[in-house]
Coordinates of C-alpha atoms in Angstrom, one line a residue:
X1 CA -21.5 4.2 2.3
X2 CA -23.7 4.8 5.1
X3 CA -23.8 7.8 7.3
X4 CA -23.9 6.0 11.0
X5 CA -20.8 5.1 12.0
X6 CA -22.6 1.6 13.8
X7 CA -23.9 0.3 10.2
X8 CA -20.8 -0.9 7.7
X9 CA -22.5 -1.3 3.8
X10 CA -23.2 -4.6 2.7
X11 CA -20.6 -5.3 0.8
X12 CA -18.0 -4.1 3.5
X13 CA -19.2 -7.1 6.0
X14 CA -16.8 -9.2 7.6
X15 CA -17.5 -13.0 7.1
X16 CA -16.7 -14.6 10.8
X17 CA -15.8 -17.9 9.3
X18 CA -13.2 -15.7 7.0
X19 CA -11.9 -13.3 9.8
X20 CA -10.8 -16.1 11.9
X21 CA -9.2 -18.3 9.0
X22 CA -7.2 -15.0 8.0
X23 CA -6.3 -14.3 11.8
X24 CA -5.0 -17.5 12.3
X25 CA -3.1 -17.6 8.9
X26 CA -1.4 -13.8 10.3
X27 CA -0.9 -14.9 13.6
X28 CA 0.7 -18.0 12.1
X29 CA 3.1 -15.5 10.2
X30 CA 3.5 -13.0 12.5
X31 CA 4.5 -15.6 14.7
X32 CA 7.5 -16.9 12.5
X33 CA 8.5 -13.8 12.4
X34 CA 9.3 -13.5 15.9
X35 CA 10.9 -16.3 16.6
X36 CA 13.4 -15.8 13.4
X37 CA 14.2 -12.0 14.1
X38 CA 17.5 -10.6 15.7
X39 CA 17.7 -9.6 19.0
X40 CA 19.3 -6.5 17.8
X41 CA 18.8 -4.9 14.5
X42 CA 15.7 -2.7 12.8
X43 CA 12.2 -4.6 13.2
X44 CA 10.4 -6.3 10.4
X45 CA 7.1 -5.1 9.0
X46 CA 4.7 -7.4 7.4
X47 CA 3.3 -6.2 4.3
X48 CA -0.4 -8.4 3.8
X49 CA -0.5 -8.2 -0.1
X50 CA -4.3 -7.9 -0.9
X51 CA -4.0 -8.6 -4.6
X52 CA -7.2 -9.9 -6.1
X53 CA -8.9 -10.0 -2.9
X54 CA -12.2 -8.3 -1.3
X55 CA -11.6 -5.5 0.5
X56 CA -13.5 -7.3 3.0
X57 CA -10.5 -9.3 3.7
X58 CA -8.3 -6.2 4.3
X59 CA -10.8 -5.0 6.7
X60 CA -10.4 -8.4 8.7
X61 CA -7.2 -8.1 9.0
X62 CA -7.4 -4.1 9.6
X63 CA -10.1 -4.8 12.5
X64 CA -8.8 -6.2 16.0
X65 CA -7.3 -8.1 17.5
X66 CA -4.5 -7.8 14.9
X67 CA -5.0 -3.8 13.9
X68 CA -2.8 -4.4 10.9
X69 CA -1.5 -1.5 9.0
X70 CA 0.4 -2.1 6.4
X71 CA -1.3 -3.6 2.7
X72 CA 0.6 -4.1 -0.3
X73 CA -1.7 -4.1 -4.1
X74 CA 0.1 -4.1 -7.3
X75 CA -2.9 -3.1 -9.3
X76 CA -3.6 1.1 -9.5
X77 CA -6.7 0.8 -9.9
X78 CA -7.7 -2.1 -7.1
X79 CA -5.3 0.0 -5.0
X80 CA -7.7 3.0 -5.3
X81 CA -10.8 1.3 -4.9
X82 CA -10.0 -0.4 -1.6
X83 CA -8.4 2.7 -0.4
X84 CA -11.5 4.8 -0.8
X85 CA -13.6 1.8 0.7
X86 CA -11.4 1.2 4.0
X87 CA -10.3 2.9 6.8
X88 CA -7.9 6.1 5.9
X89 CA -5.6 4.7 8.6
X90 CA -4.4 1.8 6.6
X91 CA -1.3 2.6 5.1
X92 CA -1.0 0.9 2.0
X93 CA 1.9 0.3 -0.3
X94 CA 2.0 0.1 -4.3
X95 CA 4.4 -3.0 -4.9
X96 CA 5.7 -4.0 -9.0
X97 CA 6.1 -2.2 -11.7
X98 CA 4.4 0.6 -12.3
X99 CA 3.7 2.9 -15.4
X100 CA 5.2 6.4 -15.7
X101 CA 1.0 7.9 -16.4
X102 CA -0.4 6.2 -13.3
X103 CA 2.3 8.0 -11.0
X104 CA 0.6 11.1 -10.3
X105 CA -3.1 9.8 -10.2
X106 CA -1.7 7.4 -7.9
X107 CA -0.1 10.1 -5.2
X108 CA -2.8 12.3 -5.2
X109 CA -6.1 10.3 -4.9
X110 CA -4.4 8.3 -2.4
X111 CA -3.7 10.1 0.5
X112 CA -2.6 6.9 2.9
X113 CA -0.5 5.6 0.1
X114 CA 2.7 4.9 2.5
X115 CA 4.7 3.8 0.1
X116 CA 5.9 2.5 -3.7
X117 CA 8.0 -0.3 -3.9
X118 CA 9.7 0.2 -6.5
X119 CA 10.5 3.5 -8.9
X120 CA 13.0 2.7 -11.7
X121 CA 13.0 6.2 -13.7
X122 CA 13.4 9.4 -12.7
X123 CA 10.8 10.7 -14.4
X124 CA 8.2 9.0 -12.4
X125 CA 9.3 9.8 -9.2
X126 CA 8.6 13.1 -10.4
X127 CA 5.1 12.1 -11.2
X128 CA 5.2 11.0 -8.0
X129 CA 6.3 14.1 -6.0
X130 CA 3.8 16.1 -8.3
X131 CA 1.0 13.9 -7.6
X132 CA 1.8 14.2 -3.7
X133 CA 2.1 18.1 -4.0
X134 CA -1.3 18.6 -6.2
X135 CA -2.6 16.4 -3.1
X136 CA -1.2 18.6 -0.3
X137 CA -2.8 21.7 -2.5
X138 CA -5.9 20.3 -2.8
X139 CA -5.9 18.5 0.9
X140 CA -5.0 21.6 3.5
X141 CA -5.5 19.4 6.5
X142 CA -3.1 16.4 4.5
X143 CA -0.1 17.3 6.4
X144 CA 2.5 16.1 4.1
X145 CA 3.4 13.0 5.3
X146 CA 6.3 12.6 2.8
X147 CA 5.9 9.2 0.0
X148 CA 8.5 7.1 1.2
X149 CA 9.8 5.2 -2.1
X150 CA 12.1 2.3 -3.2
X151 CA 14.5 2.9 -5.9
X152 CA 14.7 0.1 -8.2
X153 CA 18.4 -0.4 -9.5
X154 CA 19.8 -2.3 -12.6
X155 CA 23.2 -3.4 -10.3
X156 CA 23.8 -6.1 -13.3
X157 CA 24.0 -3.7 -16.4
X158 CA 21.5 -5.7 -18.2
X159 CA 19.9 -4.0 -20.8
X160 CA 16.6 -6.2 -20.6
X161 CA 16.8 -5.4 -16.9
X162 CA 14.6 -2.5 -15.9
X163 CA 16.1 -0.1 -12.9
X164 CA 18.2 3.3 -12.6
X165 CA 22.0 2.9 -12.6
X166 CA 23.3 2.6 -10.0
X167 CA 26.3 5.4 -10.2
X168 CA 24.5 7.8 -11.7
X169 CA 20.6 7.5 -10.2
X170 CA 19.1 7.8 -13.2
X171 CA 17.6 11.4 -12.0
X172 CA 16.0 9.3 -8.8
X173 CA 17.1 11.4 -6.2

């Protein structure tokens, strides 16, 4: 990375030809959204899943005129990568399944890590929670915006099925 804030690294370089092809794709969707939401009721938030693609691409879409927040990657270790390369603002969600030993690496090197979609033990949503609180210790300024996550539950009884139960939790509190 650079240290003027006018010159972005090569590799960080929006592609005009892409940019515009991905903000007509959003606007396309964002769009549909619109038009298909209540009048009444809570509002919708797009979630651009970046799986597999440049960060550049996420920056695109990041960058104006659409300012969009919220990314979605599936992969820990893409998800880390484009988080340390792209704004801090972005607030980006872990979606799929996700292994118990990536849960606390995961909340603390990630400090914008809105959200993970979805927890189906117990025991890694306290990987999670300790992950966030080893970041709060080590980032003072951090804040502790809380991890908002989704809570996976096996409804069917399905023993293949993965998920907590749903009387009991399965510890998820």
């Amino acid at each position: 990375m650079t240290d003027t804030k006018d010159q972005e690294p090569a590799e960080m370089r929006v592609d005009p030809a892409r940019a515009k092809h991905l903000s007509s794709n959003i606007s396309s969707i964002l769009s549909r959204i619109e038009s298909a939401k209540p009048s009444s009721g809570p509002p919708v938030r797009l979630v651009a899943v970046s799986k597999l693609k440049p960060a550049n691409d996420v920056l695109a879409l990041h960058s104006a005129p659409h300012n969009h927040l919220h990314f979605g990657e599936n992969y820990q270790q893409e998800l880390l990568q484009k988080s340390l390369l792209l704004p801090r603002e972005i607030r980006w969600h872990f979606i799929g399944a996700l292994q118990t030993n990536k849960c606390k690496p995961l909340a603390e090197q990630i400090p914008n890590l809105w959200c993970v979609e979805s927890v189906d033990t117990g025991k890694k949503a306290d990987q999670l929670e300790k992950g966030r609180a080893a970041l709060c210790e080590k980032e003072k300024d951090y804040g502790g915006v809380p991890l908002r996550v989704f809570v996976q539950a096996n409804t069917s009884g399905e023993e293949e099925k993965s998920g907590v139960e749903p009387e009991g939790g399965g510890g998820v509190v």
